[in-house]
Amino acid sequence: MKAMVITNFGSPEVFAEQEVEKPTLSKNEVLVKVYATSVNPADCGIRQGIFGPRVKLPAILGYDVSGVVEAIALDVKDYQVGDEVYYAIDLLAGNGANAEYHVANEAIIAKKPANISHLEAASVPVAGGTAWAALITKANIKIGETVLIHGGAGGVGTFAIQIAKAAGAYVYTTCGGYDIDFVKSIGADKAIDYRRENFVDIIMKETGGLGVDVTLSTVSGELLAQSLMVTKTDGRAVTVTGVKGDFNAAIFKNITVHFVHLDRTRPKLEALKTLIERSQIKPVVGMTFPLNQVAQAHKKLEQGGEGVRGKIVVQVANC
């Protein structure tokens, strides 16, 4: 099968198209013809070598899958050939979806939402699953609560806004000024231009000095520490990235801080499927690249900035 492989860590130029052996089935496994995958920050980090020897080279990256079941092991009970499925792959496995086929244990696979394309479905498992883990599993948001989501126009942020709204929350979000109308269109109640406005001043004024119930940081650095200033006493703060800064406010205000690691479970994907099929969540695909241009997809994600909304998707097969 055709795959985009890295044999060294480094810049996006390390990708090379190769013919590699098609994966074979073991117990409880499903062979999937990959129609689309996507690029996540973790893809770029692994390609750069930040996980070091834990990722064995040569490696195939790509950790989202949307595709069609081509074959199943004899003991597989929940899927059959022809089923459309989607799922997330173990980040450190080295046998990702930048390839024509992938094999996965049926326990991590879910049926693809029927009302979206494979390109849209490929944007969901990692980013949507991370947002779900942050807001539902960890923060346990409730109807009527207030939530601040940093990076609302990004991959995790676009899902987080929609999940928070579906859960009945009032949503503040930060983004670039050019994305204000966009984040409002997907459900944000109040959008704050992080380049021109101070989110601490705005939120504390609007909440009468109380702050919000939950903050979610999707951007690395000191943002989580700064967000503690606008998190209520006894509130919850969640981050999906690395952090820096002073966290004494969490102690003084009895704030519970969660660091989210994506767990690749079927029930989460099934819950997201339900919300997508009810049109409460609409995946946002900002750009699409063919498989042989995965290097360009990585470059675009790393550049960021205006024009990069939601997820960057890689089309593997015609769909």
mmCIF file of C-alpha atoms in Angstrom:
data_model
loop_
_atom_site.group_PDB
_atom_site.id
_atom_site.type_symbol
_atom_site.label_atom_id
_atom_site.label_comp_id
_atom_site.label_asym_id
_atom_site.label_seq_id
_atom_site.Cartn_x
_atom_site.Cartn_y
_atom_site.Cartn_z
ATOM 1 C CA MET A 1 0.000 0.000 0.000
ATOM 2 C CA LYS A 2 1.018 3.629 -0.429
ATOM 3 C CA ALA A 3 2.011 5.569 2.695
ATOM 4 C CA MET A 4 3.727 8.804 3.677
ATOM 5 C CA VAL A 5 6.571 7.734 5.957
ATOM 6 C CA ILE A 6 9.131 9.522 8.123
ATOM 7 C CA THR A 7 12.545 7.889 8.480
ATOM 8 C CA ASN A 8 14.044 10.774 10.470
ATOM 9 C CA PHE A 9 12.706 13.420 12.841
ATOM 10 C CA GLY A 10 12.730 17.029 11.709
ATOM 11 C CA SER A 11 10.957 19.519 9.438
ATOM 12 C CA PRO A 12 7.964 18.614 7.245
ATOM 13 C CA GLU A 13 10.410 17.715 4.487
ATOM 14 C CA VAL A 14 11.136 14.400 6.250
ATOM 15 C CA PHE A 15 7.965 12.902 4.735
ATOM 16 C CA ALA A 16 8.535 10.502 1.838
ATOM 17 C CA GLU A 17 6.043 8.470 -0.188
ATOM 18 C CA GLN A 18 6.759 4.745 0.048
ATOM 19 C CA GLU A 19 5.209 1.387 -0.766
ATOM 20 C CA VAL A 20 4.857 -0.513 2.499
ATOM 21 C CA GLU A 21 3.308 -3.818 3.497
ATOM 22 C CA LYS A 22 -0.457 -3.787 3.914
ATOM 23 C CA PRO A 23 -1.321 -4.507 7.582
ATOM 24 C CA THR A 24 -2.736 -7.903 8.519
ATOM 25 C CA LEU A 25 -5.426 -8.796 11.033
ATOM 26 C CA SER A 26 -5.005 -10.200 14.521
ATOM 27 C CA LYS A 27 -7.609 -11.079 17.151
ATOM 28 C CA ASN A 28 -10.404 -8.490 17.632
ATOM 29 C CA GLU A 29 -9.089 -6.351 14.788
ATOM 30 C CA VAL A 30 -10.656 -4.618 11.796
ATOM 31 C CA LEU A 31 -8.912 -3.678 8.546
ATOM 32 C CA VAL A 32 -10.018 -0.231 7.418
ATOM 33 C CA LYS A 33 -9.553 1.387 4.029
ATOM 34 C CA VAL A 34 -8.609 4.932 5.017
ATOM 35 C CA TYR A 35 -10.541 7.673 3.240
ATOM 36 C CA ALA A 36 -9.272 10.605 5.308
ATOM 37 C CA THR A 37 -7.162 11.562 8.283
ATOM 38 C CA SER A 38 -6.163 14.938 9.750
ATOM 39 C CA VAL A 39 -3.211 16.844 11.172
ATOM 40 C CA ASN A 40 -3.053 17.516 14.913
ATOM 41 C CA PRO A 41 -0.414 19.403 16.920
ATOM 42 C CA ALA A 42 0.708 16.003 18.221
ATOM 43 C CA ASP A 43 1.525 14.934 14.648
ATOM 44 C CA CYS A 44 3.869 17.886 14.321
ATOM 45 C CA GLY A 45 5.431 17.240 17.734
ATOM 46 C CA ILE A 46 6.114 13.600 16.964
ATOM 47 C CA ARG A 47 7.527 14.497 13.542
ATOM 48 C CA GLN A 48 9.851 17.002 15.238
ATOM 49 C CA GLY A 49 11.091 14.305 17.623
ATOM 50 C CA ILE A 50 9.779 15.648 20.939
ATOM 51 C CA PHE A 51 8.768 12.136 22.021
ATOM 52 C CA GLY A 52 12.221 10.813 21.144
ATOM 53 C CA PRO A 53 12.859 7.056 21.155
ATOM 54 C CA ARG A 54 9.292 6.261 22.239
ATOM 55 C CA VAL A 55 8.376 6.530 18.548
ATOM 56 C CA LYS A 56 10.236 3.962 16.475
ATOM 57 C CA LEU A 57 11.389 4.897 12.992
ATOM 58 C CA PRO A 58 10.410 4.501 10.228
ATOM 59 C CA ALA A 59 6.949 5.679 11.299
ATOM 60 C CA ILE A 60 3.614 6.493 9.702
ATOM 61 C CA LEU A 61 1.856 9.432 11.370
ATOM 62 C CA GLY A 62 -1.806 10.474 11.263
ATOM 63 C CA TYR A 63 -3.983 9.790 14.299
ATOM 64 C CA ASP A 64 -7.532 10.335 13.052
ATOM 65 C CA VAL A 65 -9.253 7.836 10.782
ATOM 66 C CA SER A 66 -12.420 7.884 8.747
ATOM 67 C CA GLY A 67 -12.885 4.995 6.387
ATOM 68 C CA VAL A 68 -14.653 1.790 5.428
ATOM 69 C CA VAL A 69 -14.209 -1.681 6.906
ATOM 70 C CA GLU A 70 -12.549 -3.925 4.328
ATOM 71 C CA ALA A 71 -11.987 -7.075 6.406
ATOM 72 C CA ILE A 72 -12.586 -8.321 9.957
ATOM 73 C CA ALA A 73 -11.057 -10.959 12.208
ATOM 74 C CA LEU A 74 -13.243 -14.001 12.838
ATOM 75 C CA ASP A 75 -13.986 -12.944 16.442
ATOM 76 C CA VAL A 76 -15.139 -9.393 15.591
ATOM 77 C CA LYS A 77 -18.820 -9.064 16.505
ATOM 78 C CA ASP A 78 -19.792 -5.400 16.139
ATOM 79 C CA TYR A 79 -18.643 -4.601 12.592
ATOM 80 C CA GLN A 80 -18.907 -6.051 9.147
ATOM 81 C CA VAL A 81 -17.339 -5.386 5.769
ATOM 82 C CA GLY A 82 -18.670 -2.158 4.283
ATOM 83 C CA ASP A 83 -19.314 -0.344 7.569
ATOM 84 C CA GLU A 84 -18.247 3.310 7.634
ATOM 85 C CA VAL A 85 -16.209 3.930 10.791
ATOM 86 C CA TYR A 86 -14.092 6.544 12.525
ATOM 87 C CA TYR A 87 -11.626 6.461 15.427
ATOM 88 C CA ALA A 88 -8.390 7.758 16.945
ATOM 89 C CA ILE A 89 -5.056 5.894 16.857
ATOM 90 C CA ASP A 90 -2.460 5.555 19.639
ATOM 91 C CA LEU A 91 -0.113 8.533 19.203
ATOM 92 C CA LEU A 92 3.071 6.582 19.857
ATOM 93 C CA ALA A 93 2.271 3.463 17.832
ATOM 94 C CA GLY A 94 4.040 4.620 14.661
ATOM 95 C CA ASN A 95 1.474 2.921 12.384
ATOM 96 C CA GLY A 96 -0.843 5.823 11.664
ATOM 97 C CA ALA A 97 -3.357 6.751 8.987
ATOM 98 C CA ASN A 98 -1.139 8.565 6.483
ATOM 99 C CA ALA A 99 -1.581 5.379 4.478
ATOM 100 C CA GLU A 100 -4.166 3.605 2.377
ATOM 101 C CA TYR A 101 -5.056 1.042 5.077
ATOM 102 C CA HIS A 102 -5.014 0.778 8.849
ATOM 103 C CA VAL A 103 -5.750 -2.010 11.356
ATOM 104 C CA ALA A 104 -7.342 -1.285 14.745
ATOM 105 C CA ASN A 105 -8.918 -3.138 17.641
ATOM 106 C CA GLU A 106 -12.707 -2.983 17.371
ATOM 107 C CA ALA A 107 -12.908 -1.609 20.944
ATOM 108 C CA ILE A 108 -11.743 1.863 19.830
ATOM 109 C CA ILE A 109 -13.854 2.064 16.652
ATOM 110 C CA ALA A 110 -17.299 3.651 16.237
ATOM 111 C CA LYS A 111 -19.723 3.970 13.344
ATOM 112 C CA LYS A 112 -19.187 7.195 11.400
ATOM 113 C CA PRO A 113 -21.929 9.835 11.737
ATOM 114 C CA ALA A 114 -24.239 9.272 8.802
ATOM 115 C CA ASN A 115 -24.829 12.948 7.981
ATOM 116 C CA ILE A 116 -21.225 14.035 7.387
ATOM 117 C CA SER A 117 -18.526 13.166 4.865
ATOM 118 C CA HIS A 118 -15.372 11.171 5.527
ATOM 119 C CA LEU A 119 -13.414 14.426 5.297
ATOM 120 C CA GLU A 120 -15.511 15.926 8.083
ATOM 121 C CA ALA A 121 -15.502 12.723 10.131
ATOM 122 C CA ALA A 122 -11.697 12.578 10.022
ATOM 123 C CA SER A 123 -11.584 15.895 11.881
ATOM 124 C CA VAL A 124 -13.522 14.561 14.875
ATOM 125 C CA PRO A 125 -11.852 11.742 16.891
ATOM 126 C CA VAL A 126 -8.759 13.459 18.338
ATOM 127 C CA ALA A 127 -9.943 17.077 18.566
ATOM 128 C CA GLY A 128 -13.575 16.288 19.355
ATOM 129 C CA GLY A 129 -12.571 13.560 21.771
ATOM 130 C CA THR A 130 -10.145 15.904 23.539
ATOM 131 C CA ALA A 131 -12.793 18.620 23.887
ATOM 132 C CA TRP A 132 -15.262 16.044 25.236
ATOM 133 C CA ALA A 133 -12.716 14.707 27.730
ATOM 134 C CA ALA A 134 -11.936 18.242 28.904
ATOM 135 C CA LEU A 135 -15.454 19.594 29.312
ATOM 136 C CA ILE A 136 -17.628 16.552 29.957
ATOM 137 C CA THR A 137 -15.348 13.955 31.548
ATOM 138 C CA LYS A 138 -13.063 16.239 33.573
ATOM 139 C CA ALA A 139 -14.882 19.548 34.093
ATOM 140 C CA ASN A 140 -18.331 17.915 34.202
ATOM 141 C CA ILE A 141 -20.014 21.105 32.995
ATOM 142 C CA LYS A 142 -23.645 21.608 33.917
ATOM 143 C CA ILE A 143 -26.628 23.446 32.451
ATOM 144 C CA GLY A 144 -26.422 27.172 33.124
ATOM 145 C CA GLU A 145 -22.699 27.294 33.933
ATOM 146 C CA THR A 146 -20.261 29.728 32.343
ATOM 147 C CA VAL A 147 -17.250 28.492 30.389
ATOM 148 C CA LEU A 148 -14.184 30.257 28.959
ATOM 149 C CA ILE A 149 -12.581 28.477 25.991
ATOM 150 C CA HIS A 150 -9.239 29.758 24.754
ATOM 151 C CA GLY A 151 -8.466 29.290 21.068
ATOM 152 C CA GLY A 152 -12.081 28.977 20.005
ATOM 153 C CA ALA A 153 -11.339 28.930 16.263
ATOM 154 C CA GLY A 154 -8.878 26.029 16.484
ATOM 155 C CA GLY A 155 -9.348 22.299 16.170
ATOM 156 C CA VAL A 156 -10.201 21.543 19.799
ATOM 157 C CA GLY A 157 -11.772 24.969 20.338
ATOM 158 C CA THR A 158 -14.405 24.630 17.613
ATOM 159 C CA PHE A 159 -15.595 21.354 19.113
ATOM 160 C CA ALA A 160 -15.388 22.695 22.679
ATOM 161 C CA ILE A 161 -17.655 25.657 21.896
ATOM 162 C CA GLN A 162 -20.291 23.403 20.376
ATOM 163 C CA ILE A 163 -20.070 20.763 23.123
ATOM 164 C CA ALA A 164 -20.382 23.432 25.821
ATOM 165 C CA LYS A 165 -23.457 24.905 24.115
ATOM 166 C CA ALA A 166 -25.013 21.457 23.733
ATOM 167 C CA ALA A 167 -24.480 20.971 27.476
ATOM 168 C CA GLY A 168 -26.335 24.205 28.238
ATOM 169 C CA ALA A 169 -23.424 26.497 29.115
ATOM 170 C CA TYR A 170 -22.847 30.205 28.409
ATOM 171 C CA VAL A 171 -19.625 30.362 26.374
ATOM 172 C CA TYR A 172 -16.876 32.963 26.362
ATOM 173 C CA THR A 173 -14.037 32.371 23.920
ATOM 174 C CA THR A 174 -10.806 34.056 22.865
ATOM 175 C CA CYS A 175 -9.665 34.222 19.247
ATOM 176 C CA GLY A 176 -8.138 36.572 16.688
ATOM 177 C CA GLY A 177 -10.295 39.517 15.675
ATOM 178 C CA TYR A 178 -10.730 38.028 12.196
ATOM 179 C CA ASP A 179 -12.465 34.983 13.758
ATOM 180 C CA ILE A 180 -14.979 36.797 15.990
ATOM 181 C CA ASP A 181 -17.966 36.368 13.658
ATOM 182 C CA PHE A 182 -16.972 32.785 12.928
ATOM 183 C CA VAL A 183 -16.830 31.614 16.571
ATOM 184 C CA LYS A 184 -20.169 33.305 17.234
ATOM 185 C CA SER A 185 -21.633 31.428 14.274
ATOM 186 C CA ILE A 186 -20.784 28.090 15.913
ATOM 187 C CA GLY A 187 -22.214 29.039 19.300
ATOM 188 C CA ALA A 188 -19.944 31.377 21.275
ATOM 189 C CA ASP A 189 -21.971 33.890 23.284
ATOM 190 C CA LYS A 190 -19.086 36.333 23.785
ATOM 191 C CA ALA A 191 -15.921 36.447 21.649
ATOM 192 C CA ILE A 192 -12.830 38.279 22.897
ATOM 193 C CA ASP A 193 -10.042 39.408 20.546
ATOM 194 C CA TYR A 194 -6.954 38.227 22.441
ATOM 195 C CA ARG A 195 -4.710 40.630 20.525
ATOM 196 C CA ARG A 196 -6.663 43.786 21.361
ATOM 197 C CA GLU A 197 -8.652 42.986 24.501
ATOM 198 C CA ASN A 198 -7.896 41.786 28.021
ATOM 199 C CA PHE A 199 -10.012 38.721 28.715
ATOM 200 C CA VAL A 200 -9.492 39.041 32.482
ATOM 201 C CA ASP A 201 -10.911 42.573 32.595
ATOM 202 C CA ILE A 202 -13.859 41.741 30.326
ATOM 203 C CA ILE A 203 -14.939 38.573 32.117
ATOM 204 C CA MET A 204 -14.541 39.944 35.630
ATOM 205 C CA LYS A 205 -16.606 42.989 34.664
ATOM 206 C CA GLU A 206 -19.358 40.942 33.004
ATOM 207 C CA THR A 207 -19.567 38.438 35.873
ATOM 208 C CA GLY A 208 -19.526 41.048 38.633
ATOM 209 C CA GLY A 209 -16.110 39.907 39.812
ATOM 210 C CA LEU A 210 -17.142 36.274 40.257
ATOM 211 C CA GLY A 211 -15.502 34.759 37.181
ATOM 212 C CA VAL A 212 -16.568 31.676 35.226
ATOM 213 C CA ASP A 213 -17.244 28.150 36.399
ATOM 214 C CA VAL A 214 -14.858 26.465 33.948
ATOM 215 C CA THR A 215 -11.853 27.532 31.889
ATOM 216 C CA LEU A 216 -10.368 25.470 29.066
ATOM 217 C CA SER A 217 -6.908 26.268 27.694
ATOM 218 C CA THR A 218 -6.029 24.886 24.272
ATOM 219 C CA VAL A 219 -2.970 27.134 23.894
ATOM 220 C CA SER A 220 0.339 26.413 25.647
ATOM 221 C CA GLY A 221 2.314 28.781 27.857
ATOM 222 C CA GLU A 222 0.974 30.822 30.782
ATOM 223 C CA LEU A 223 -2.643 30.947 29.620
ATOM 224 C CA LEU A 224 -3.831 28.376 32.166
ATOM 225 C CA ALA A 225 -2.186 30.298 35.001
ATOM 226 C CA GLN A 226 -3.737 33.563 33.777
ATOM 227 C CA SER A 227 -7.128 31.892 33.470
ATOM 228 C CA LEU A 228 -7.142 31.046 37.172
ATOM 229 C CA MET A 229 -7.728 34.778 37.736
ATOM 230 C CA VAL A 230 -11.138 34.489 36.057
ATOM 231 C CA THR A 231 -12.075 31.070 37.436
ATOM 232 C CA LYS A 232 -14.568 31.107 40.304
ATOM 233 C CA THR A 233 -13.692 29.944 43.779
ATOM 234 C CA ASP A 234 -14.282 26.164 43.775
ATOM 235 C CA GLY A 235 -14.303 26.235 39.965
ATOM 236 C CA ARG A 236 -12.525 24.003 37.484
ATOM 237 C CA ALA A 237 -9.671 24.725 35.091
ATOM 238 C CA VAL A 238 -8.654 22.362 32.292
ATOM 239 C CA THR A 239 -5.709 22.350 29.896
ATOM 240 C CA VAL A 240 -4.881 20.159 26.927
ATOM 241 C CA THR A 241 -1.334 21.548 26.466
ATOM 242 C CA GLY A 242 1.891 22.171 28.337
ATOM 243 C CA VAL A 243 1.817 24.973 30.915
ATOM 244 C CA LYS A 244 3.976 27.600 32.630
ATOM 245 C CA GLY A 245 3.382 30.210 35.305
ATOM 246 C CA ASP A 246 2.193 30.755 38.865
ATOM 247 C CA PHE A 247 -0.596 28.435 40.019
ATOM 248 C CA ASN A 248 -0.995 29.732 43.578
ATOM 249 C CA ALA A 249 -4.433 31.088 42.670
ATOM 250 C CA ALA A 250 -5.630 27.513 42.290
ATOM 251 C CA ILE A 251 -4.723 26.868 45.919
ATOM 252 C CA PHE A 252 -6.174 30.078 47.317
ATOM 253 C CA LYS A 253 -9.443 29.702 45.371
ATOM 254 C CA ASN A 254 -9.726 25.916 45.755
ATOM 255 C CA ILE A 255 -9.791 25.461 41.960
ATOM 256 C CA THR A 256 -9.530 21.946 40.606
ATOM 257 C CA VAL A 257 -6.995 21.815 37.753
ATOM 258 C CA HIS A 258 -7.234 19.012 35.185
ATOM 259 C CA PHE A 259 -4.599 17.989 32.648
ATOM 260 C CA VAL A 260 -6.324 16.119 29.836
ATOM 261 C CA HIS A 261 -4.989 13.032 28.092
ATOM 262 C CA LEU A 262 -7.140 11.630 25.292
ATOM 263 C CA ASP A 263 -8.554 8.200 26.013
ATOM 264 C CA ARG A 264 -9.534 6.377 22.846
ATOM 265 C CA THR A 265 -12.881 4.897 23.788
ATOM 266 C CA ARG A 266 -15.891 3.984 21.673
ATOM 267 C CA PRO A 267 -18.547 5.513 24.000
ATOM 268 C CA LYS A 268 -17.072 8.992 23.552
ATOM 269 C CA LEU A 269 -17.169 8.665 19.757
ATOM 270 C CA GLU A 270 -20.725 7.381 19.937
ATOM 271 C CA ALA A 271 -21.740 10.392 22.037
ATOM 272 C CA LEU A 272 -20.134 12.749 19.533
ATOM 273 C CA LYS A 273 -21.875 10.857 16.727
ATOM 274 C CA THR A 274 -25.229 11.457 18.407
ATOM 275 C CA LEU A 275 -24.632 15.215 18.698
ATOM 276 C CA ILE A 276 -23.381 15.429 15.110
ATOM 277 C CA GLU A 277 -26.394 13.566 13.750
ATOM 278 C CA ARG A 278 -28.662 15.914 15.749
ATOM 279 C CA SER A 279 -26.816 18.866 14.134
ATOM 280 C CA GLN A 280 -25.701 20.104 17.563
ATOM 281 C CA ILE A 281 -22.099 19.742 16.429
ATOM 282 C CA LYS A 282 -20.838 20.559 12.944
ATOM 283 C CA PRO A 283 -17.190 19.634 12.268
ATOM 284 C CA VAL A 284 -15.178 22.542 10.881
ATOM 285 C CA VAL A 285 -12.739 21.605 8.108
ATOM 286 C CA GLY A 286 -10.627 24.617 7.297
ATOM 287 C CA MET A 287 -8.373 23.096 4.639
ATOM 288 C CA THR A 288 -7.876 19.801 2.825
ATOM 289 C CA PHE A 289 -4.672 18.398 1.323
ATOM 290 C CA PRO A 290 -4.100 15.172 -0.641
ATOM 291 C CA LEU A 291 -2.014 12.474 1.040
ATOM 292 C CA ASN A 292 1.103 13.219 -1.001
ATOM 293 C CA GLN A 293 1.000 16.810 0.287
ATOM 294 C CA VAL A 294 0.910 15.950 3.997
ATOM 295 C CA ALA A 295 4.117 17.965 4.452
ATOM 296 C CA GLN A 296 2.293 21.091 3.281
ATOM 297 C CA ALA A 297 -0.526 20.309 5.702
ATOM 298 C CA HIS A 298 1.993 20.188 8.563
ATOM 299 C CA LYS A 299 3.532 23.479 7.455
ATOM 300 C CA LYS A 300 0.153 25.179 7.387
ATOM 301 C CA LEU A 301 -0.763 23.968 10.878
ATOM 302 C CA GLU A 302 2.553 25.151 12.263
ATOM 303 C CA GLN A 303 2.217 28.557 10.601
ATOM 304 C CA GLY A 304 -1.287 29.071 12.026
ATOM 305 C CA GLY A 305 -2.760 32.542 11.834
ATOM 306 C CA GLU A 306 -5.619 33.927 9.815
ATOM 307 C CA GLY A 307 -7.384 31.443 7.589
ATOM 308 C CA VAL A 308 -6.694 28.351 9.692
ATOM 309 C CA ARG A 309 -10.019 27.435 11.289
ATOM 310 C CA GLY A 310 -10.998 24.109 12.735
ATOM 311 C CA LYS A 311 -9.080 21.126 11.407
ATOM 312 C CA ILE A 312 -6.689 20.554 8.505
ATOM 313 C CA VAL A 313 -7.703 17.293 6.838
ATOM 314 C CA VAL A 314 -5.700 14.936 4.633
ATOM 315 C CA GLN A 315 -7.652 13.107 1.925
ATOM 316 C CA VAL A 316 -6.286 9.615 1.384
ATOM 317 C CA ALA A 317 -8.863 8.165 -1.034
ATOM 318 C CA ASN A 318 -11.607 9.567 -3.258
ATOM 319 C CA CYS A 319 -14.731 10.047 -1.192
#
